[in-house]
Amino acid sequence: MRRVIPSPKFLFASLDEFRPSLKGRVVTVLASAALAITTAAIAAPSLDVAMGKRLFERNWISAPSSTKSDDGLGPLYDATSCASCHALNPKATSDQESLPPGLVLRLGNGRGETDAVYGAQLQTRGVAGQVPEASPEIGWSDKDGLRVLSVKPAKLGYGPLHRDTRISPRRAPPLNGIGLLSRVPDSEILKNADSEDANHDGVAGHVPWIMKDGKRTLGRFGWKAASPDLPSQIAAAFSRDIGLSTKLRSDAWGDCTVAERACRAGPHGAESGQPEVPDALFDLIAGYVASLPAPQPPKAAPGEKLFAATGCEACHKTLHLADGTPVRAYTDLLLHDMGADLGDAIEEGPGEPWFWRTAPLWDVATSLRLGGLLHDGRARDVAEAIEWHEGEALSARGRFRALPASDRAALVAFVSGL
Ligand code: HEC
Ligand code: HEC
């Protein structure tokens, strides 16, 4: 297979980086306007995945640097690599006081607008010479026995936030198995939609319609299903979280607004109209993320039947791929009204501020070990997560509360092991 690499940037640093895996293979380098590598080995999917993994874990650095293919960080950013927020195989455990991993502070208001000065997200770090947007004070407090996250945007670098701007803290969700969710056919999702609750079961299920390239498309990714596909979500992550441009988001300054002049004028890694992340590297990362294997569901557990009987399955469903393969992620990929207490006062993407995509229930044990459940990690265990379920999930919560203690424990044990 012949692979055309769009920029010499990629060749010099990245071939060095991957030399061990290419050892002993035939690598022909053609020096021409578009450089190309011809190698039989590079066609092997496992090698692509290994390269994607390295790039997922790689720390991007600030421009200008001698290794052109990995610079362009920021100028303002939240983290230097995908892996620093999305720990896929975390050995470490965290204590009850730790903040959820990969926590970002999304900004917006009830009219679907972002902050005129700070943009769509607070970037808490900056490369040398840049003033970070804020150094927020984040901590846990208590609300009627349940844990809540409190966020104060201290040390704001560019004046006050607009008075209508609200902050929505979001934790980085687990990514194992995410490729399966991208392969569920639209029709499989749409058949469960019931936005008017025509069957009067109290559970609606709103279709997360968004516009993409002028076409109505299903939103799938992110806590509010605001991204239609993995490449869009990954390009948004590069832009908002790391400050890098890609083929899908061309601004080298990431989330910086015109009001943040020093950032707009700051050092960028882009060369002659190329994105900071060359297309070939972008595709390798996207391929790697899509290939992450799904966590294995537990063998028949006593709590599984109770999960269905209590009505959790009204939203946390098993969907199917086009060939009938079940996707045991326990999500319908629809949005649900979860009540005011889970709302974040931000309208983002397709739903109201209190609408959330049914969270897939997989890698729950990892999320628990790393700090907590729900979009901002506030729930310390599964029972506490259920306590926050209101709106369309109110009757399921009621049935859960009414179970005998031993059944509640069995249901919680089943979900905690997913
Ligand atoms: C600063 C922390 C941070 C970094 C860095 C980061 N992410 Fe994320 N990621 C998040 C958060 C938070 C969300 C949830 C976003 C939301 O709901 O809006 C997310 C969501 C996602 C999702 C969607 C998951 C789902 O269940 O829908 C994917 C896929 C993803 N990130 C991939 C990546 C990749 C690839 C990179 C590197 C290019 C990356 N992320 C970098 C924090 C981060
Ligand atoms: C009306 C739909 C609906 C019903 C019914 C429902 N859930 Fe949920 N569930 C959601 C949504 C939406 C979220 C994401 C909410 C958020 O993050 O703010 C969620 C989140 C969760 C989470 C946190 C997952 C994570 O990774 O953060 C757990 C655990 C959970 N639900 C368990 C249950 C159980 C157990 C039941 C049955 C007692 C149940 N749910 C019933 C919609 C529902």
Short mmCIF file of C-alpha atoms and ligand atoms in Angstrom, two decimals:
data_model
loop_
_atom_site.label_atom_id
_atom_site.label_comp_id
_atom_site.label_asym_id
_atom_site.label_seq_id
_atom_site.Cartn_x
_atom_site.Cartn_y
_atom_site.Cartn_z
CA MET A 1 0.00 0.00 0.00
CA ARG A 2 1.24 3.45 -0.83
CA ARG A 3 0.71 6.17 1.66
CA VAL A 4 1.14 9.79 0.79
CA ILE A 5 2.33 11.94 3.63
CA PRO A 6 1.20 15.50 3.12
CA SER A 7 3.97 17.35 4.88
CA PRO A 8 7.70 16.85 5.35
CA LYS A 9 7.05 17.70 9.00
CA PHE A 10 5.64 14.24 9.53
CA LEU A 11 8.49 12.44 7.90
CA PHE A 12 11.42 13.78 9.85
CA ALA A 13 10.18 13.52 13.42
CA SER A 14 7.70 10.76 13.14
CA LEU A 15 9.74 8.25 11.24
CA ASP A 16 12.41 8.59 13.89
CA GLU A 17 9.84 8.09 16.53
CA PHE A 18 8.52 4.92 14.96
CA ARG A 19 11.83 3.53 13.81
CA PRO A 20 11.76 0.53 16.17
CA SER A 21 8.51 -0.72 14.65
CA LEU A 22 9.79 -0.24 11.11
CA LYS A 23 13.09 -2.00 11.71
CA GLY A 24 13.98 -4.58 9.12
CA ARG A 25 11.27 -3.47 6.74
CA VAL A 26 11.68 -1.93 3.36
CA VAL A 27 11.17 1.80 3.55
CA THR A 28 11.52 3.76 0.37
CA VAL A 29 11.49 7.47 0.69
CA LEU A 30 10.60 9.38 -2.43
CA ALA A 31 11.73 12.97 -2.29
CA SER A 32 9.24 14.95 -4.30
CA ALA A 33 6.79 17.78 -3.69
CA ALA A 34 4.55 15.33 -1.89
CA LEU A 35 6.73 12.94 0.03
CA ALA A 36 5.61 9.35 0.04
CA ILE A 37 6.55 6.30 2.01
CA THR A 38 6.10 2.94 0.41
CA THR A 39 6.19 0.04 2.73
CA ALA A 40 4.34 -3.17 2.88
CA ALA A 41 4.48 -3.22 6.64
CA ILE A 42 2.82 0.11 7.15
CA ALA A 43 -0.37 -1.29 5.68
CA ALA A 44 -0.79 -3.63 8.63
CA PRO A 45 -3.68 -2.33 10.75
CA SER A 46 -1.88 -3.26 13.96
CA LEU A 47 1.00 -0.97 13.08
CA ASP A 48 -1.39 1.89 12.38
CA VAL A 49 -3.01 1.26 15.74
CA ALA A 50 0.38 1.22 17.49
CA MET A 51 1.29 4.51 15.84
CA GLY A 52 -2.10 5.98 16.76
CA LYS A 53 -1.55 4.95 20.37
CA ARG A 54 1.83 6.68 20.47
CA LEU A 55 0.28 9.85 19.08
CA PHE A 56 -2.60 9.65 21.57
CA GLU A 57 -0.03 9.53 24.36
CA ARG A 58 2.38 12.04 22.87
CA ASN A 59 2.91 15.42 24.54
CA TRP A 60 2.58 18.29 22.08
CA ILE A 61 5.05 21.11 22.58
CA SER A 62 5.06 24.83 21.90
CA ALA A 63 6.16 26.30 18.58
CA PRO A 64 8.70 26.94 17.27
CA SER A 65 10.59 23.70 17.89
CA SER A 66 13.04 21.56 15.97
CA THR A 67 10.56 18.68 15.67
CA LYS A 68 7.97 20.34 13.49
CA SER A 69 5.47 17.53 13.57
CA ASP A 70 4.69 17.82 17.27
CA ASP A 71 4.66 21.55 17.92
CA GLY A 72 1.89 24.12 17.92
CA LEU A 73 0.59 23.58 21.47
CA GLY A 74 -1.78 26.34 22.62
CA PRO A 75 -0.99 29.21 22.85
CA LEU A 76 -3.67 28.63 25.52
CA TYR A 77 -4.55 25.04 26.43
CA ASP A 78 -5.74 22.66 29.15
CA ALA A 79 -3.49 19.64 28.60
CA THR A 80 -0.61 18.54 26.37
CA SER A 81 -1.88 15.08 25.30
CA CYS A 82 -5.07 13.09 24.83
CA ALA A 83 -3.84 10.52 27.33
CA SER A 84 -3.32 13.05 30.11
CA CYS A 85 -7.10 13.41 30.32
CA HIS A 86 -8.28 10.02 29.01
CA ALA A 87 -6.36 7.48 31.07
CA LEU A 88 -7.35 4.26 29.34
CA ASN A 89 -5.67 1.70 31.55
CA PRO A 90 -5.15 3.58 34.74
CA LYS A 91 -3.29 1.69 37.40
CA ALA A 92 -3.52 4.59 39.79
CA THR A 93 -6.49 5.03 42.04
CA SER A 94 -7.56 8.36 43.43
CA ASP A 95 -9.04 9.27 46.78
CA GLN A 96 -12.46 10.73 47.49
CA GLU A 97 -11.13 14.28 47.46
CA SER A 98 -9.52 14.10 44.00
CA LEU A 99 -11.13 15.87 41.08
CA PRO A 100 -12.31 13.72 38.19
CA PRO A 101 -9.64 13.14 35.54
CA GLY A 102 -9.66 15.35 32.47
CA LEU A 103 -12.07 17.85 34.00
CA VAL A 104 -12.69 20.77 31.66
CA LEU A 105 -14.73 23.91 32.28
CA ARG A 106 -17.08 24.50 29.38
CA LEU A 107 -18.59 28.01 29.00
CA GLY A 108 -21.91 29.12 27.60
CA ASN A 109 -25.34 30.52 28.27
CA GLY A 110 -28.97 29.50 27.91
CA ARG A 111 -29.13 30.94 24.37
CA GLY A 112 -26.49 28.63 22.92
CA GLU A 113 -23.75 31.29 22.90
CA THR A 114 -20.19 30.97 24.20
CA ASP A 115 -18.39 33.71 26.17
CA ALA A 116 -17.38 36.66 23.94
CA VAL A 117 -13.95 36.93 25.60
CA TYR A 118 -13.15 33.44 26.93
CA GLY A 119 -14.76 31.34 24.21
CA ALA A 120 -16.24 27.86 24.64
CA GLN A 121 -13.94 26.63 27.42
CA LEU A 122 -11.61 27.98 30.09
CA GLN A 123 -8.00 27.21 29.21
CA THR A 124 -6.08 27.05 32.45
CA ARG A 125 -2.59 26.91 30.95
CA GLY A 126 -0.55 28.92 28.45
CA VAL A 127 2.80 28.56 26.68
CA ALA A 128 5.66 30.87 27.76
CA GLY A 129 4.64 34.51 27.59
CA GLN A 130 0.88 33.84 27.55
CA VAL A 131 -1.53 34.57 30.41
CA PRO A 132 -3.74 31.54 31.20
CA GLU A 133 -7.46 32.31 31.23
CA ALA A 134 -7.99 31.37 34.86
CA SER A 135 -6.74 29.40 37.78
CA PRO A 136 -10.07 28.09 39.05
CA GLU A 137 -10.73 27.00 42.60
CA ILE A 138 -12.54 23.69 42.37
CA GLY A 139 -13.68 21.59 45.26
CA TRP A 140 -16.38 19.34 46.62
CA SER A 141 -19.20 20.44 48.88
CA ASP A 142 -22.33 18.84 50.26
CA LYS A 143 -25.96 19.26 49.22
CA ASP A 144 -28.49 17.36 51.32
CA GLY A 145 -26.02 14.51 51.82
CA LEU A 146 -25.04 14.33 48.14
CA ARG A 147 -21.67 15.52 46.88
CA VAL A 148 -21.55 18.54 44.52
CA LEU A 149 -18.72 20.22 42.65
CA SER A 150 -18.17 23.92 43.24
CA VAL A 151 -16.14 25.99 40.79
CA LYS A 152 -14.87 29.54 41.25
CA PRO A 153 -13.15 30.98 38.18
CA ALA A 154 -10.37 32.69 40.17
CA LYS A 155 -7.50 34.73 38.68
CA LEU A 156 -9.32 35.51 35.44
CA GLY A 157 -6.68 36.73 32.99
CA TYR A 158 -8.88 38.76 30.62
CA GLY A 159 -11.43 40.54 32.82
CA PRO A 160 -14.74 39.23 34.14
CA LEU A 161 -16.82 36.58 32.42
CA HIS A 162 -19.99 37.91 30.79
CA ARG A 163 -22.72 38.03 33.41
CA ASP A 164 -24.82 35.46 31.54
CA THR A 165 -21.93 33.02 31.12
CA ARG A 166 -22.23 29.83 33.13
CA ILE A 167 -19.56 27.19 33.76
CA SER A 168 -20.23 23.53 33.02
CA PRO A 169 -17.59 21.17 34.44
CA ARG A 170 -17.24 17.94 32.43
CA ARG A 171 -15.08 14.94 33.12
CA ALA A 172 -13.35 12.93 30.40
CA PRO A 173 -15.50 9.86 29.70
CA PRO A 174 -13.92 6.43 29.22
CA LEU A 175 -13.16 5.74 25.55
CA ASN A 176 -12.89 1.94 25.44
CA GLY A 177 -15.41 0.60 22.92
CA ILE A 178 -16.31 4.04 21.56
CA GLY A 179 -15.79 2.86 17.96
CA LEU A 180 -18.82 0.58 18.37
CA LEU A 181 -21.01 3.55 19.23
CA SER A 182 -19.97 5.23 15.99
CA ARG A 183 -21.08 2.16 14.04
CA VAL A 184 -24.63 1.87 15.41
CA PRO A 185 -26.94 2.68 12.45
CA ASP A 186 -29.06 5.83 12.74
CA SER A 187 -32.24 3.75 12.30
CA GLU A 188 -31.39 1.71 15.42
CA ILE A 189 -31.19 4.92 17.49
CA LEU A 190 -34.23 6.56 15.93
CA LYS A 191 -36.54 3.61 16.63
CA ASN A 192 -36.34 4.33 20.37
CA ALA A 193 -37.05 8.05 20.07
CA ASP A 194 -40.30 9.14 21.63
CA SER A 195 -39.89 12.86 22.22
CA GLU A 196 -43.62 13.39 22.87
CA ASP A 197 -43.75 10.35 25.16
CA ALA A 198 -46.51 8.88 23.03
CA ASN A 199 -46.48 5.64 25.02
CA HIS A 200 -46.93 7.54 28.32
CA ASP A 201 -44.20 5.69 30.18
CA GLY A 202 -42.70 8.95 31.43
CA VAL A 203 -39.54 8.35 29.41
CA ALA A 204 -39.30 10.43 26.24
CA GLY A 205 -35.94 10.08 24.47
CA HIS A 206 -35.11 13.11 22.35
CA VAL A 207 -33.21 12.75 19.09
CA PRO A 208 -29.99 14.78 19.25
CA TRP A 209 -30.35 16.40 15.82
CA ILE A 210 -27.55 18.77 14.91
CA MET A 211 -26.56 20.45 11.66
CA LYS A 212 -23.40 19.29 9.89
CA ASP A 213 -22.41 20.74 6.51
CA GLY A 214 -25.95 22.01 6.11
CA LYS A 215 -27.44 18.57 6.73
CA ARG A 216 -29.48 17.30 9.67
CA THR A 217 -27.29 14.70 11.41
CA LEU A 218 -27.46 12.70 14.62
CA GLY A 219 -25.23 13.95 17.43
CA ARG A 220 -23.52 11.03 19.19
CA PHE A 221 -20.47 12.05 21.19
CA GLY A 222 -19.89 14.17 24.27
CA TRP A 223 -22.09 14.32 27.35
CA LYS A 224 -24.68 16.32 25.38
CA ALA A 225 -24.28 14.44 22.09
CA ALA A 226 -23.14 17.65 20.43
CA SER A 227 -20.60 15.95 18.12
CA PRO A 228 -21.78 13.85 15.15
CA ASP A 229 -18.77 11.56 14.73
CA LEU A 230 -15.35 10.67 16.14
CA PRO A 231 -13.32 12.93 13.80
CA SER A 232 -15.46 15.97 14.75
CA GLN A 233 -15.09 15.17 18.45
CA ILE A 234 -11.33 14.65 18.14
CA ALA A 235 -10.87 17.87 16.14
CA ALA A 236 -12.83 19.72 18.87
CA ALA A 237 -10.54 18.17 21.50
CA PHE A 238 -7.42 19.25 19.62
CA SER A 239 -8.79 22.77 19.29
CA ARG A 240 -10.33 23.39 22.72
CA ASP A 241 -8.17 21.20 24.95
CA ILE A 242 -4.71 21.29 23.32
CA GLY A 243 -4.89 24.37 21.05
CA LEU A 244 -4.02 22.63 17.78
CA SER A 245 -5.50 23.05 14.32
CA THR A 246 -6.56 20.06 12.23
CA LYS A 247 -8.12 19.50 8.83
CA LEU A 248 -11.54 19.97 10.44
CA ARG A 249 -10.74 23.03 12.57
CA SER A 250 -8.26 25.35 10.95
CA ASP A 251 -7.68 27.96 13.69
CA ALA A 252 -4.13 27.55 15.04
CA TRP A 253 -5.09 29.52 18.17
CA GLY A 254 -7.70 26.98 19.25
CA ASP A 255 -10.44 28.49 21.41
CA CYS A 256 -8.89 32.00 21.72
CA THR A 257 -11.27 34.82 20.77
CA VAL A 258 -10.45 38.11 19.01
CA ALA A 259 -10.44 39.74 22.46
CA GLU A 260 -7.41 37.57 23.37
CA ARG A 261 -5.00 39.36 21.05
CA ALA A 262 -1.73 38.01 22.45
CA CYS A 263 -2.98 34.45 21.94
CA ARG A 264 -4.14 35.13 18.39
CA ALA A 265 -0.70 36.63 17.63
CA GLY A 266 1.20 33.97 19.58
CA PRO A 267 3.50 31.26 18.23
CA HIS A 268 1.84 28.64 16.01
CA GLY A 269 3.07 25.40 14.57
CA ALA A 270 1.17 25.73 11.29
CA GLU A 271 3.21 26.15 8.14
CA SER A 272 1.97 27.53 4.84
CA GLY A 273 -1.68 26.76 5.33
CA GLN A 274 -1.11 23.23 6.72
CA PRO A 275 -2.85 22.31 9.95
CA GLU A 276 -0.65 21.92 13.05
CA VAL A 277 -1.70 18.28 13.21
CA PRO A 278 -0.90 16.79 9.77
CA ASP A 279 -3.80 14.84 8.26
CA ALA A 280 -1.93 11.54 8.39
CA LEU A 281 -1.37 11.87 12.14
CA PHE A 282 -4.96 12.94 12.70
CA ASP A 283 -6.23 9.85 10.89
CA LEU A 284 -3.94 7.58 12.91
CA ILE A 285 -5.29 8.96 16.20
CA ALA A 286 -8.88 8.66 14.98
CA GLY A 287 -8.21 5.08 13.85
CA TYR A 288 -6.68 4.20 17.19
CA VAL A 289 -9.59 5.65 19.19
CA ALA A 290 -12.09 3.79 16.98
CA SER A 291 -10.20 0.53 17.52
CA LEU A 292 -10.21 0.57 21.34
CA PRO A 293 -11.80 -2.71 22.41
CA ALA A 294 -15.03 -2.60 24.38
CA PRO A 295 -14.89 -3.62 28.03
CA GLN A 296 -16.19 -7.16 28.53
CA PRO A 297 -19.64 -7.21 30.14
CA PRO A 298 -19.80 -9.35 33.28
CA LYS A 299 -21.22 -12.89 33.06
CA ALA A 300 -24.87 -13.14 34.10
CA ALA A 301 -25.06 -11.26 37.39
CA PRO A 302 -27.99 -11.41 39.83
CA GLY A 303 -28.56 -7.65 39.55
CA GLU A 304 -29.06 -7.72 35.77
CA LYS A 305 -32.74 -8.70 35.86
CA LEU A 306 -33.41 -6.06 38.51
CA PHE A 307 -31.75 -3.48 36.26
CA ALA A 308 -34.36 -4.23 33.60
CA ALA A 309 -37.27 -4.58 36.01
CA THR A 310 -36.52 -1.27 37.71
CA GLY A 311 -36.76 0.55 34.39
CA CYS A 312 -33.10 1.47 34.00
CA GLU A 313 -33.27 -0.20 30.60
CA ALA A 314 -35.80 2.35 29.37
CA CYS A 315 -32.72 4.50 28.61
CA HIS A 316 -29.67 2.33 29.31
CA LYS A 317 -30.42 -0.02 26.37
CA THR A 318 -28.47 -2.60 24.38
CA LEU A 319 -28.28 -1.35 20.77
CA HIS A 320 -27.28 -3.43 17.73
CA LEU A 321 -24.95 -2.97 14.78
CA ALA A 322 -26.25 -3.46 11.24
CA ASP A 323 -25.18 -7.13 11.34
CA GLY A 324 -27.08 -7.73 14.58
CA THR A 325 -24.08 -7.68 16.91
CA PRO A 326 -25.25 -6.40 20.29
CA VAL A 327 -23.48 -3.35 21.71
CA ARG A 328 -23.63 -3.80 25.47
CA ALA A 329 -22.94 -0.17 26.28
CA TYR A 330 -26.33 0.31 27.99
CA THR A 331 -27.17 3.53 26.17
CA ASP A 332 -29.87 4.49 23.68
CA LEU A 333 -27.68 7.40 22.46
CA LEU A 334 -30.69 9.69 22.96
CA LEU A 335 -31.05 12.78 25.12
CA HIS A 336 -33.20 12.77 28.23
CA ASP A 337 -34.55 15.45 30.53
CA MET A 338 -32.74 14.61 33.78
CA GLY A 339 -34.20 17.41 35.92
CA ALA A 340 -32.96 20.82 37.01
CA ASP A 341 -30.39 19.64 39.55
CA LEU A 342 -28.31 17.94 36.85
CA GLY A 343 -28.75 20.91 34.47
CA ASP A 344 -25.84 23.25 33.83
CA ALA A 345 -27.72 26.31 32.45
CA ILE A 346 -25.79 25.94 29.16
CA GLU A 347 -27.49 25.20 25.90
CA GLU A 348 -25.01 23.25 23.85
CA GLY A 349 -25.84 21.26 20.76
CA PRO A 350 -29.21 19.69 20.35
CA GLY A 351 -30.96 19.78 23.74
CA GLU A 352 -32.10 21.91 26.66
CA PRO A 353 -29.52 22.66 29.39
CA TRP A 354 -30.93 19.85 31.56
CA PHE A 355 -30.83 17.24 28.76
CA TRP A 356 -28.00 14.71 28.76
CA ARG A 357 -27.12 11.78 26.52
CA THR A 358 -27.80 8.48 28.32
CA ALA A 359 -24.34 7.79 29.69
CA PRO A 360 -22.97 4.44 28.42
CA LEU A 361 -22.52 2.10 31.37
CA TRP A 362 -19.15 0.56 30.70
CA ASP A 363 -15.86 1.01 32.46
CA VAL A 364 -18.00 2.09 35.40
CA ALA A 365 -15.53 0.42 37.75
CA THR A 366 -12.71 2.53 36.27
CA SER A 367 -14.69 5.76 36.56
CA LEU A 368 -15.49 4.89 40.18
CA ARG A 369 -11.86 4.20 40.93
CA LEU A 370 -10.79 7.46 39.32
CA GLY A 371 -13.13 9.74 41.20
CA GLY A 372 -16.80 9.56 40.35
CA LEU A 373 -19.79 9.21 38.04
CA LEU A 374 -22.07 11.57 36.08
CA HIS A 375 -20.89 14.32 33.75
CA ASP A 376 -18.92 16.17 36.42
CA GLY A 377 -17.96 13.17 38.52
CA ARG A 378 -20.08 14.24 41.49
CA ALA A 379 -21.51 10.78 42.33
CA ARG A 380 -19.21 8.73 44.57
CA ASP A 381 -21.02 5.47 43.82
CA VAL A 382 -23.81 4.04 41.69
CA ALA A 383 -26.50 4.59 44.33
CA GLU A 384 -25.54 8.27 44.57
CA ALA A 385 -25.68 8.55 40.74
CA ILE A 386 -29.23 7.14 40.82
CA GLU A 387 -30.21 9.68 43.50
CA TRP A 388 -29.47 12.46 40.98
CA HIS A 389 -31.76 10.87 38.35
CA GLU A 390 -34.88 13.01 38.07
CA GLY A 391 -36.99 14.29 35.15
CA GLU A 392 -37.70 11.33 32.86
CA ALA A 393 -35.82 9.02 35.23
CA LEU A 394 -37.88 9.90 38.29
CA SER A 395 -40.03 6.77 38.25
CA ALA A 396 -37.00 4.49 37.78
CA ARG A 397 -35.41 6.16 40.78
CA GLY A 398 -38.64 5.66 42.73
CA ARG A 399 -38.68 1.94 41.91
CA PHE A 400 -35.01 1.66 42.88
CA ARG A 401 -35.67 3.32 46.24
CA ALA A 402 -38.61 0.97 46.86
CA LEU A 403 -36.56 -2.22 46.36
CA PRO A 404 -35.61 -4.31 49.40
CA ALA A 405 -32.07 -3.46 50.56
CA SER A 406 -30.62 -6.73 49.26
CA ASP A 407 -32.03 -6.13 45.76
CA ARG A 408 -30.72 -2.57 45.76
CA ALA A 409 -27.30 -3.91 46.67
CA ALA A 410 -27.45 -6.52 43.87
CA LEU A 411 -28.43 -3.92 41.29
CA VAL A 412 -25.66 -1.55 42.43
CA ALA A 413 -23.14 -4.41 42.35
CA PHE A 414 -24.14 -5.29 38.77
CA VAL A 415 -23.76 -1.70 37.50
CA SER A 416 -20.55 -1.10 39.47
CA GLY A 417 -18.96 -4.08 37.73
CA LEU A 418 -19.78 -3.00 34.17
C1 HEC B 1 -8.26 18.52 28.92
C2 HEC B 1 -8.78 17.18 28.94
C3 HEC B 1 -9.00 16.46 27.63
C4 HEC B 1 -8.10 16.27 26.60
C5 HEC B 1 -6.67 16.77 26.49
C6 HEC B 1 -8.79 15.44 25.62
N1 HEC B 1 -10.06 15.16 26.04
FE1 HEC B 1 -11.37 13.99 25.05
N2 HEC B 1 -12.83 14.53 26.36
C7 HEC B 1 -12.63 15.33 27.48
C8 HEC B 1 -13.92 15.69 28.03
C9 HEC B 1 -14.16 16.56 29.25
C10 HEC B 1 -14.90 15.07 27.22
C11 HEC B 1 -16.42 15.23 27.33
C12 HEC B 1 -16.72 16.43 26.49
C13 HEC B 1 -18.13 16.91 26.45
O1 HEC B 1 -19.04 16.29 26.91
O2 HEC B 1 -18.36 17.97 25.89
C14 HEC B 1 -14.17 14.34 26.17
C15 HEC B 1 -14.78 13.56 25.18
C16 HEC B 1 -14.09 12.81 24.25
C17 HEC B 1 -14.69 11.86 23.34
C18 HEC B 1 -16.18 11.49 23.26
C19 HEC B 1 -16.50 10.43 24.29
C20 HEC B 1 -17.96 10.06 24.36
O3 HEC B 1 -18.32 9.21 25.17
O4 HEC B 1 -18.78 10.61 23.63
C21 HEC B 1 -13.68 11.37 22.56
C22 HEC B 1 -13.81 10.34 21.45
C23 HEC B 1 -12.46 12.02 22.98
N3 HEC B 1 -12.75 12.89 24.01
C24 HEC B 1 -11.22 11.81 22.40
C25 HEC B 1 -10.10 12.61 22.67
C26 HEC B 1 -8.87 12.60 21.87
C27 HEC B 1 -8.58 11.72 20.70
C28 HEC B 1 -8.04 13.54 22.44
C29 HEC B 1 -6.68 14.01 21.95
C30 HEC B 1 -6.69 14.65 20.64
C31 HEC B 1 -8.75 14.10 23.59
N4 HEC B 1 -9.98 13.52 23.68
C32 HEC B 1 -8.21 15.04 24.42
C33 HEC B 1 -11.41 15.74 27.99
C34 HEC B 1 -10.24 15.77 27.26
C1 HEC B 2 -34.68 8.56 31.53
C2 HEC B 2 -33.45 7.90 31.16
C3 HEC B 2 -32.69 7.17 32.24
C4 HEC B 2 -33.13 6.20 33.11
C5 HEC B 2 -34.52 5.61 33.22
C6 HEC B 2 -31.97 5.83 33.90
N1 HEC B 2 -30.88 6.56 33.52
FE1 HEC B 2 -29.01 6.42 34.27
N2 HEC B 2 -28.42 8.00 33.16
C7 HEC B 2 -29.19 8.67 32.25
C8 HEC B 2 -28.48 9.83 31.75
C9 HEC B 2 -29.00 10.83 30.73
C10 HEC B 2 -27.26 9.86 32.42
C11 HEC B 2 -26.15 10.94 32.30
C12 HEC B 2 -26.47 12.04 33.31
C13 HEC B 2 -25.34 12.98 33.64
O1 HEC B 2 -24.18 12.62 33.46
O2 HEC B 2 -25.60 14.08 34.11
C14 HEC B 2 -27.23 8.67 33.29
C15 HEC B 2 -26.16 8.30 34.08
C16 HEC B 2 -26.11 7.15 34.83
C17 HEC B 2 -24.96 6.69 35.56
C18 HEC B 2 -23.58 7.36 35.59
C19 HEC B 2 -22.70 6.78 34.50
C20 HEC B 2 -21.38 7.47 34.33
O3 HEC B 2 -20.47 6.88 33.74
O4 HEC B 2 -21.22 8.62 34.77
C21 HEC B 2 -25.31 5.52 36.20
C22 HEC B 2 -24.42 4.67 37.07
C23 HEC B 2 -26.69 5.27 35.87
N3 HEC B 2 -27.14 6.27 35.02
C24 HEC B 2 -27.41 4.18 36.33
C25 HEC B 2 -28.79 4.04 36.18
C26 HEC B 2 -29.58 3.04 36.84
C27 HEC B 2 -29.02 1.97 37.76
C28 HEC B 2 -30.87 3.24 36.47
C29 HEC B 2 -32.09 2.54 36.96
C30 HEC B 2 -32.36 2.65 38.39
C31 HEC B 2 -30.88 4.37 35.55
N4 HEC B 2 -29.61 4.85 35.41
C32 HEC B 2 -32.00 4.87 34.90
C33 HEC B 2 -30.47 8.30 31.85
C34 HEC B 2 -31.29 7.40 32.51
#
